[in-house]
C-alpha atoms as a PDB file:
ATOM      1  CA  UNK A   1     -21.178  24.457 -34.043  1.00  0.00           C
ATOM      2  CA  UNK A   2     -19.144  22.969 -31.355  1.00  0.00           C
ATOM      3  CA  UNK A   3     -15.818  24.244 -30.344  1.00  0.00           C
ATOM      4  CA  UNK A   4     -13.965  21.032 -30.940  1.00  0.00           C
ATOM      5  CA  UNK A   5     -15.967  20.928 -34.268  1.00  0.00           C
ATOM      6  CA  UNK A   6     -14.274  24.688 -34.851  1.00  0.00           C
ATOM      7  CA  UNK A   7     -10.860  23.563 -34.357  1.00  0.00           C
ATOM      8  CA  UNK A   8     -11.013  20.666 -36.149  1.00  0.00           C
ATOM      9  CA  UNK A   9     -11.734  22.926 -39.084  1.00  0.00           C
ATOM     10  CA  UNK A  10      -7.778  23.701 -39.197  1.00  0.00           C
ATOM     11  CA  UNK A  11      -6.990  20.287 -40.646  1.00  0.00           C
ATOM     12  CA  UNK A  12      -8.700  21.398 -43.833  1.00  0.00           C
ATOM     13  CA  UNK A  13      -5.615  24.022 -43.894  1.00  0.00           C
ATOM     14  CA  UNK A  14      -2.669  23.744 -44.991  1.00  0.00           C
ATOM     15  CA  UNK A  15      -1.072  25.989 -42.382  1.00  0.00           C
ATOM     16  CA  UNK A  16       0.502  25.434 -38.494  1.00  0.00           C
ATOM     17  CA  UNK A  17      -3.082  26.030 -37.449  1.00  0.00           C
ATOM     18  CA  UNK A  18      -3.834  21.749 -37.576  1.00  0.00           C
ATOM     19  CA  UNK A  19      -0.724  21.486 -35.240  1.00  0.00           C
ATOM     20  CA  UNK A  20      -3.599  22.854 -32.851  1.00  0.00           C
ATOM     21  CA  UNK A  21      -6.159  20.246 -33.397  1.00  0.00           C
ATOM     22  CA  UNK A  22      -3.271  17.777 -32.916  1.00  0.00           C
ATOM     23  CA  UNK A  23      -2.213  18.994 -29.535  1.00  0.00           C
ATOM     24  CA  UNK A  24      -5.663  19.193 -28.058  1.00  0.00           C
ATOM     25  CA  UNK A  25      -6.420  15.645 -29.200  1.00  0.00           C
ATOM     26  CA  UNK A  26      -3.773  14.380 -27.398  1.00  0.00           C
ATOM     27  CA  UNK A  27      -4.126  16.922 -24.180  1.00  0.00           C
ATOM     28  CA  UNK A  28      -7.672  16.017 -23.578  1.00  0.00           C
ATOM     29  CA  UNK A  29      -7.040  12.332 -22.819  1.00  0.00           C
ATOM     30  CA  UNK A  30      -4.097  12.978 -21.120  1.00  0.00           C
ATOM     31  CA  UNK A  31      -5.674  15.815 -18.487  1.00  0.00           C
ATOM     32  CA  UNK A  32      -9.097  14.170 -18.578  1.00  0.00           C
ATOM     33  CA  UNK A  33      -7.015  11.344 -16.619  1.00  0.00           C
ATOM     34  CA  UNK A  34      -4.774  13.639 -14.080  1.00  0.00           C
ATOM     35  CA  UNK A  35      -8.243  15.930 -13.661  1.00  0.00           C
ATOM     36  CA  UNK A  36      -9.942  12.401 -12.436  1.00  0.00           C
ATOM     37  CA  UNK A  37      -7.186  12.294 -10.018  1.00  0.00           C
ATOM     38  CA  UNK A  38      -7.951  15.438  -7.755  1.00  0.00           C
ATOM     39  CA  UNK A  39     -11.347  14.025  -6.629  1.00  0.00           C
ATOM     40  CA  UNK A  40      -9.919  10.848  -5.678  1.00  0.00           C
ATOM     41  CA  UNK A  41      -7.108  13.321  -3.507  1.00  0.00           C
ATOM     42  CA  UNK A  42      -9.918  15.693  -2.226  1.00  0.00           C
ATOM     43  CA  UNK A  43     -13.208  13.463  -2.029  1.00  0.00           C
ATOM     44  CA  UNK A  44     -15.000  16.544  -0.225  1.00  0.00           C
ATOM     45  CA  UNK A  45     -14.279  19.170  -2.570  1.00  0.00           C
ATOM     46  CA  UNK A  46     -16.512  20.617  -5.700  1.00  0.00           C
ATOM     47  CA  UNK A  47     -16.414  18.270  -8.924  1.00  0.00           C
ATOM     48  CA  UNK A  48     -12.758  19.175 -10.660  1.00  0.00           C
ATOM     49  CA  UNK A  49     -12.941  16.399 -12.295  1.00  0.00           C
ATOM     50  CA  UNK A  50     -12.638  16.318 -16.504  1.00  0.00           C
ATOM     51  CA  UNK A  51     -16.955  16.637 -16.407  1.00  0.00           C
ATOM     52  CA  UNK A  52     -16.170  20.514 -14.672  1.00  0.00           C
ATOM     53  CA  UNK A  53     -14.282  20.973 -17.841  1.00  0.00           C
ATOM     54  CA  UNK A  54     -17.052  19.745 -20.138  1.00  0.00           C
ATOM     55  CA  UNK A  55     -19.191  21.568 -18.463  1.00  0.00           C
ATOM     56  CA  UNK A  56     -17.600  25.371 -18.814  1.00  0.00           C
ATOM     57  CA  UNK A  57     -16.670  24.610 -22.332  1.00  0.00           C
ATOM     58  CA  UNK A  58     -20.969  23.557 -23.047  1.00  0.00           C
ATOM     59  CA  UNK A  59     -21.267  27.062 -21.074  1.00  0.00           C
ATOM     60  CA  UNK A  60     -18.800  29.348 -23.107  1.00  0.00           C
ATOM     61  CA  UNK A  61     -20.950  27.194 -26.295  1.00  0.00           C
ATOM     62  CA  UNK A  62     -23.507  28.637 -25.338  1.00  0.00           C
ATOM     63  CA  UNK A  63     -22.889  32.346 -24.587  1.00  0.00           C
ATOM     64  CA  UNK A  64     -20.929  32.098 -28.158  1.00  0.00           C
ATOM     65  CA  UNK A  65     -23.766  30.468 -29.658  1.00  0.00           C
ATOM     66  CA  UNK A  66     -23.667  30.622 -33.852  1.00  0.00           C
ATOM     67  CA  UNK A  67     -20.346  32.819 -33.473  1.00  0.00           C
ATOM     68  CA  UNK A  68     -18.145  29.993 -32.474  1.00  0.00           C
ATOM     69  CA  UNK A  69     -17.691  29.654 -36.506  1.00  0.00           C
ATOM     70  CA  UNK A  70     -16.021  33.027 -36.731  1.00  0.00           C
ATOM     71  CA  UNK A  71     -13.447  32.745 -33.942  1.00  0.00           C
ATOM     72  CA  UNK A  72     -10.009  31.700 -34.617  1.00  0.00           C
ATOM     73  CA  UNK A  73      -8.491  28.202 -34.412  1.00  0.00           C
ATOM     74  CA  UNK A  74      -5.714  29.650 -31.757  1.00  0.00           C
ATOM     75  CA  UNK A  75      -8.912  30.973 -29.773  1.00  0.00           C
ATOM     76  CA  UNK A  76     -10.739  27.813 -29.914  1.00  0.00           C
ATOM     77  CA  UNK A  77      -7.366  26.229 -28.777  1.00  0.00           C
ATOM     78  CA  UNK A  78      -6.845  28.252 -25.871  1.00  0.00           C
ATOM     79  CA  UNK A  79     -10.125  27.905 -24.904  1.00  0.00           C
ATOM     80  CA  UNK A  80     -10.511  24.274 -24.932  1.00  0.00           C
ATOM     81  CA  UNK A  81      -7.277  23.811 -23.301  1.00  0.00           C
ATOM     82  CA  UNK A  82      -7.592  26.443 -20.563  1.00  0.00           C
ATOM     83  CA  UNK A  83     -11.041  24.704 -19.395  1.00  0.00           C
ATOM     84  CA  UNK A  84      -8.723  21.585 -18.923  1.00  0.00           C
ATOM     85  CA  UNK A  85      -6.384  23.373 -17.521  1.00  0.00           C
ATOM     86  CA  UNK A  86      -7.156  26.023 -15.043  1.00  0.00           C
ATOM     87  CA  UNK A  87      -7.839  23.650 -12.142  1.00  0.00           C
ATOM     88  CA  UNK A  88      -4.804  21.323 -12.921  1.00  0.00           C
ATOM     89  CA  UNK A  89      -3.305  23.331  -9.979  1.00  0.00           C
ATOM     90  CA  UNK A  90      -5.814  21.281  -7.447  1.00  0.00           C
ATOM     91  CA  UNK A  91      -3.231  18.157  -8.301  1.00  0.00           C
ATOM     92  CA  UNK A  92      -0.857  17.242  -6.014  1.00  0.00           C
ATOM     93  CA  UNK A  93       1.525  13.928  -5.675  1.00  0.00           C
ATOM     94  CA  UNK A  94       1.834  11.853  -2.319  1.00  0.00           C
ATOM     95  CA  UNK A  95       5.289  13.508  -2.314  1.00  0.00           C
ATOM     96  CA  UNK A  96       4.394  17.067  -2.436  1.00  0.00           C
ATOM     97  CA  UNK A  97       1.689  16.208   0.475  1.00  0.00           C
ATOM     98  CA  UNK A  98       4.254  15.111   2.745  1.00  0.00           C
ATOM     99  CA  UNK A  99       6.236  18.309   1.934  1.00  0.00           C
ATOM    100  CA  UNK A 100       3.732  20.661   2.528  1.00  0.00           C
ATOM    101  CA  UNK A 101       2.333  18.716   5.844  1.00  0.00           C
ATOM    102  CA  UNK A 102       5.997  19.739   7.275  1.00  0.00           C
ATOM    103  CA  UNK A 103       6.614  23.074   5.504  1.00  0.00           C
ATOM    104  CA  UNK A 104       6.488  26.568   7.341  1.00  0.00           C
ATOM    105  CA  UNK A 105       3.866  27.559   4.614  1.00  0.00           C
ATOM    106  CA  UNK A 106       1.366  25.587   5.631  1.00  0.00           C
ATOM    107  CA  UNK A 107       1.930  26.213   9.390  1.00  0.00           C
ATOM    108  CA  UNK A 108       1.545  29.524   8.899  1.00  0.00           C
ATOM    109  CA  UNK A 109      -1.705  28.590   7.047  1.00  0.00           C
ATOM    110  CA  UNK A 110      -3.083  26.566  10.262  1.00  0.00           C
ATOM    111  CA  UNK A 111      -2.027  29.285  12.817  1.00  0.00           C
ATOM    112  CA  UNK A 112      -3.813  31.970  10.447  1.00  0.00           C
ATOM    113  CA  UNK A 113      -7.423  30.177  10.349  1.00  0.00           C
ATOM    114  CA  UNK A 114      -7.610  28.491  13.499  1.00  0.00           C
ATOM    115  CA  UNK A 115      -9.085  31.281  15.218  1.00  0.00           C
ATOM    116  CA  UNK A 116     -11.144  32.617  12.218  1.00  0.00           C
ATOM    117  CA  UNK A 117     -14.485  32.079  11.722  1.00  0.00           C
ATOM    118  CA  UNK A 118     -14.382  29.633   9.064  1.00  0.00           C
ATOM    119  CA  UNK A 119     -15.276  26.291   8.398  1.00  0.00           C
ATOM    120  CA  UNK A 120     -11.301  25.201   8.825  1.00  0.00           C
ATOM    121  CA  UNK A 121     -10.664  26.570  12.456  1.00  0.00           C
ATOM    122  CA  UNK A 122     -11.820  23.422  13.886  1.00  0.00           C
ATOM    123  CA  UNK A 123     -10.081  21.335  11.819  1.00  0.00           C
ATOM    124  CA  UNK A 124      -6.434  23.915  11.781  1.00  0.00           C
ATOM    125  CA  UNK A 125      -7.009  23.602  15.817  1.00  0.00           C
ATOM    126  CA  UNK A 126      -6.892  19.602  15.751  1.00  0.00           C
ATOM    127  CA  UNK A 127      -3.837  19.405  13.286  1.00  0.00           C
ATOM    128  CA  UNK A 128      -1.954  21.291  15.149  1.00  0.00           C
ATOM    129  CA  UNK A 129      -2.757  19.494  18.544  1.00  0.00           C
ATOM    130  CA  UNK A 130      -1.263  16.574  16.803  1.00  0.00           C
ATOM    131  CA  UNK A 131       1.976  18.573  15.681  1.00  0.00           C
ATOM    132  CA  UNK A 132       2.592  19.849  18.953  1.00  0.00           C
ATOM    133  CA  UNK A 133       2.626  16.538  20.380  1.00  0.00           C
ATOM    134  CA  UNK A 134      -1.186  15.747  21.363  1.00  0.00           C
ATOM    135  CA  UNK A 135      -2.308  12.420  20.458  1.00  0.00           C
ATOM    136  CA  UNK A 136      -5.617  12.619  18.071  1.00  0.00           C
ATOM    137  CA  UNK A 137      -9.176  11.185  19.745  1.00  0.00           C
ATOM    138  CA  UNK A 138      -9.923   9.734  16.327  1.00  0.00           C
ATOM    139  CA  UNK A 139      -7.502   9.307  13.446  1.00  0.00           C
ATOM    140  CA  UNK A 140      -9.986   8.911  11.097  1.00  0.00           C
ATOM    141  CA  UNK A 141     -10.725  12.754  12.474  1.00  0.00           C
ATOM    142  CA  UNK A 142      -7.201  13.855  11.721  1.00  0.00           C
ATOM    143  CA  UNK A 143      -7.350  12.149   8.126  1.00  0.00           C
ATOM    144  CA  UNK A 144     -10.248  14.301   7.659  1.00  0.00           C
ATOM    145  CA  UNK A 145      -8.972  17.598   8.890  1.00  0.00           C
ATOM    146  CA  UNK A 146      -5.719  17.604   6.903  1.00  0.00           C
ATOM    147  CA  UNK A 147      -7.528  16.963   3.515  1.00  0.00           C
ATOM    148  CA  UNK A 148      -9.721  19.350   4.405  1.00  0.00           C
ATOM    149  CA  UNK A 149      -7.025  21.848   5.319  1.00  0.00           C
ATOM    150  CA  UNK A 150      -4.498  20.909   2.418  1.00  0.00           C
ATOM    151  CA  UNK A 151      -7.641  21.572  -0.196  1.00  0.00           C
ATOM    152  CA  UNK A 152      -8.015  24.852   0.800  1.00  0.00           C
ATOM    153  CA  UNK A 153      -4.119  25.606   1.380  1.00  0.00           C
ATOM    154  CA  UNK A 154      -3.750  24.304  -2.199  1.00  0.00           C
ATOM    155  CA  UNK A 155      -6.706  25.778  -3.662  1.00  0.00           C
ATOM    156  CA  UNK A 156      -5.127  29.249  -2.418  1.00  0.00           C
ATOM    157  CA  UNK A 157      -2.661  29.169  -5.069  1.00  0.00           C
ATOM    158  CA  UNK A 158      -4.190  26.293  -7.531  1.00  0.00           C
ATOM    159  CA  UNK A 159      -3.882  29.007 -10.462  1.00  0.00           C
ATOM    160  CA  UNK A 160      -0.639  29.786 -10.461  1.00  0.00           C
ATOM    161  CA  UNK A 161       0.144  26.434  -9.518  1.00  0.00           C
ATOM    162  CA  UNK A 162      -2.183  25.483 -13.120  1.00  0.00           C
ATOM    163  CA  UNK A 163       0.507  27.695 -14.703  1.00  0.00           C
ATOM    164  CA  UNK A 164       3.078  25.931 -13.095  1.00  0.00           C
ATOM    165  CA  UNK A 165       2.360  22.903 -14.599  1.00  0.00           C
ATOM    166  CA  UNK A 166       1.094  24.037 -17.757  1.00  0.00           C
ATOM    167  CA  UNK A 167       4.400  24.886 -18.436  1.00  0.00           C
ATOM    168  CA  UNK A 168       6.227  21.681 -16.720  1.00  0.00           C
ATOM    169  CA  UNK A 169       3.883  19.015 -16.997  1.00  0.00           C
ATOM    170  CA  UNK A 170       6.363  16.857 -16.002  1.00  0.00           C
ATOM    171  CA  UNK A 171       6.164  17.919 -12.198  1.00  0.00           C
ATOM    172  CA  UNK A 172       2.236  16.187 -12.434  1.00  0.00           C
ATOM    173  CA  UNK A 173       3.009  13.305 -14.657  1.00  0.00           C
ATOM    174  CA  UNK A 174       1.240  14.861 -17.611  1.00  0.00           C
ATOM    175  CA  UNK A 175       3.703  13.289 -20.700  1.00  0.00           C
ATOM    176  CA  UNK A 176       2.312  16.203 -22.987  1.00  0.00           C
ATOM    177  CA  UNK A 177       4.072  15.293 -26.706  1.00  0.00           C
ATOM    178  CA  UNK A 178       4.532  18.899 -26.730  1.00  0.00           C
ATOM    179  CA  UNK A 179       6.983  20.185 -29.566  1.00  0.00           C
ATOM    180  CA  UNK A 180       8.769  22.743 -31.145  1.00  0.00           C
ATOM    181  CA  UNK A 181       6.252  22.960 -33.754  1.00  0.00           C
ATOM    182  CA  UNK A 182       4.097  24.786 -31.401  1.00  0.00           C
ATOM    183  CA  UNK A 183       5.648  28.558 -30.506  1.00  0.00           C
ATOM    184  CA  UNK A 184       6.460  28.946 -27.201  1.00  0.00           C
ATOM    185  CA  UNK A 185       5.178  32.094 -26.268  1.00  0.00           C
ATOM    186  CA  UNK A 186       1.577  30.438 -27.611  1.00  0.00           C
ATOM    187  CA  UNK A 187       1.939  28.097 -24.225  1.00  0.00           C
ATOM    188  CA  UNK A 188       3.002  31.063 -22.315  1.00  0.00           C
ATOM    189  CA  UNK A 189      -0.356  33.001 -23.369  1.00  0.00           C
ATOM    190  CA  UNK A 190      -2.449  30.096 -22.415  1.00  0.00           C
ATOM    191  CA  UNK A 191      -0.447  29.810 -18.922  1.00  0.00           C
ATOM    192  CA  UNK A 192      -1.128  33.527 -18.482  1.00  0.00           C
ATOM    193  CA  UNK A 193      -5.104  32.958 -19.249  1.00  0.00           C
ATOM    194  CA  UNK A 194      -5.276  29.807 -16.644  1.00  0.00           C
ATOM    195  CA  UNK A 195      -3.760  31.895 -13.781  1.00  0.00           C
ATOM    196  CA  UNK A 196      -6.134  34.781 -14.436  1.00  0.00           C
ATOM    197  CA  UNK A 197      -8.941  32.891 -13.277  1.00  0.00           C
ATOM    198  CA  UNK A 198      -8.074  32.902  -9.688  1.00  0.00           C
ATOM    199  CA  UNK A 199      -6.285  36.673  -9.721  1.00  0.00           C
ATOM    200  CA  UNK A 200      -8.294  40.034  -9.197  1.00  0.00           C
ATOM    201  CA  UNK A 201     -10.417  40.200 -12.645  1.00  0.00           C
ATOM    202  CA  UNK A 202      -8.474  43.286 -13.322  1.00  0.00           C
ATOM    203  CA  UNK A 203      -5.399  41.033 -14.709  1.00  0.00           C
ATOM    204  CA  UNK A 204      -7.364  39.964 -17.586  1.00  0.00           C
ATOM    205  CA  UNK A 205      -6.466  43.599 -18.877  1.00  0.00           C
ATOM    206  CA  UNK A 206      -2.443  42.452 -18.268  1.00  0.00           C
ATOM    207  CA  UNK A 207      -3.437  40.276 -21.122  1.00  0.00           C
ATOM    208  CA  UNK A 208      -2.754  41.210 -24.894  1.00  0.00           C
ATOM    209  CA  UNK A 209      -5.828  42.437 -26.758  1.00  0.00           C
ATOM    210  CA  UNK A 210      -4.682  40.412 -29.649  1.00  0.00           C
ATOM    211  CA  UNK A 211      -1.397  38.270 -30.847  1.00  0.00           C
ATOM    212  CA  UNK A 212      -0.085  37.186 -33.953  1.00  0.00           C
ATOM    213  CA  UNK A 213       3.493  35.798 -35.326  1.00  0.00           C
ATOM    214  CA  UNK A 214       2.671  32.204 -33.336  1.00  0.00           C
ATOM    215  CA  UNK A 215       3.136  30.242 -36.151  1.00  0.00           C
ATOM    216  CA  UNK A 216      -0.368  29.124 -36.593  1.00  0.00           C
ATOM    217  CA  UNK A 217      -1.441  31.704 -39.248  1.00  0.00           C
ATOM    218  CA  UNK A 218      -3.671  32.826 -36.960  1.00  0.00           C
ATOM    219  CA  UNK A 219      -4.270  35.702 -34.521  1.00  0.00           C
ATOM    220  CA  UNK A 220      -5.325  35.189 -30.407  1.00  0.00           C
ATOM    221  CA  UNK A 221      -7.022  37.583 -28.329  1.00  0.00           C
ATOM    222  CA  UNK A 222      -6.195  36.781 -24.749  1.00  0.00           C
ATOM    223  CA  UNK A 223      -8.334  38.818 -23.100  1.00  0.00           C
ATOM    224  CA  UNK A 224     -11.670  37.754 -25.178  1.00  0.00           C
ATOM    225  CA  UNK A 225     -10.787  33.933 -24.140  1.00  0.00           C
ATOM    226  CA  UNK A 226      -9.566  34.600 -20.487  1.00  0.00           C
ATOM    227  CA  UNK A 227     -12.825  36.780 -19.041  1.00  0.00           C
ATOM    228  CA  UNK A 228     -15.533  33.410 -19.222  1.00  0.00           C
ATOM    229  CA  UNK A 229     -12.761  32.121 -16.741  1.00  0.00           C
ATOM    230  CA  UNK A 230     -11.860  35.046 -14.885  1.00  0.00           C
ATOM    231  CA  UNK A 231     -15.719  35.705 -14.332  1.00  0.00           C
ATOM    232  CA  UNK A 232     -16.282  32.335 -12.690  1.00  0.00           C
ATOM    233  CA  UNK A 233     -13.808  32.455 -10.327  1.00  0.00           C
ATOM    234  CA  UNK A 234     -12.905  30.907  -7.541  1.00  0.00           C
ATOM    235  CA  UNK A 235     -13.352  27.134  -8.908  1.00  0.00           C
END
């Protein structure tokens, strides 16, 4: 048994739990397009993309194997949706990219690595040539250095950011027909889940071991679905 084959299990009930299925139907088409959007902002970087997502779900299938069928709907809802969207965070408008190219933030970011052994010192030298008034030798060079550099300044944060916009999808475009129907504090769990994956493993025990009164019928255990995400982290 599949996940999504789990979850789809709650339309048979007669309960809040198919508000679930619902949701996820329409969150997977929506993210799967804003997920497609991050490798077309960071070219270089890991596949983020909606086939990462497929790919950890077909992973947690696995390590679950036949006791996917005993898991609750709200868990397989959590955990589908937090594989969409833990990376979310990665997504950032051509606004926001202007913003951060002239915020203190991320000159504080260039002046910390450009004498550091890592990959970005080279690149976190050249930008700030250019800000200090140097004309580049290449602008195709410079192009290259500040998506390299904005990646990893973004990937920094990307999990709270995920939380961010789990909660606001609005700020990435994401029209999510979220409702009333589903309980508020159920979003806030999943936010809490998605930024765990990029905090010290140790927050997964800041998590509830269970939850009930969501309106779903149902109970969550937070902590069960955020550890295959806080395990793999960073992504």
């Amino acid at each position: 048994m599949r996940l999504e084959e789990r979850l789809k299990l709650s339309e048979s009930y007669g309960d809040g739990s198919a508000l679930l299925w619902a949701q996820w139907c329409f969150d997977k088409k929506l993210l799967t397009r804003s997920l497609n959007v991050i490798n077309a902002r960071f070219p270089h970087f890991s596949l983020h993309d909606s086939t990462h997502s497929l790919t950890i779900i077909s992973e947690i299938e696995r390590i679950l194997g036949p006791n996917i069928e005993f898991i609750s709907f709200v868990d397989a809802w959590l955990l589908l949706e937090a594989a969409y969207w833990h990376d979310m965070g990665m997504n950032i408008s051509h606004e926001e990219k202007e913003s951060v190219a002239n915020s203190k933030e991320f000159r504080a970011f260039l002046e910390s690595v450009k004498d550091s052994e890592s990959d970005y010192s080279r690149y976190a030298r050249l930008y700030l040539s250019y800000q200090d008034g140097s004309p580049p030798s290449s602008f195709v060079e410079l192009e290259k250095s500040f998506t390299f550099l904005l990646a990893e300044f973004i990937r920094r944060t990307h999990y709270d950011r995920s939380k961010q916009f789990l909660l606001e999808p609005d700020l990435i475009g994401v029209k999510s027909p979220k409702t009333g129907l589903i309980n508020s504090r159920l979003l806030l769990l999943l936010g809490d889940i998605v930024a765990c994956h990029g905090r010290d493993f140790s927050s997964v025990l800041d998590l509830p071991f269970e939850n009930d009164g969501l309106d779903v019928n149902d109970m969550a255990h937070p902590r069960y679905v955020a550890c295959p995400f806080a395990i793999g982290r960073p992504s």
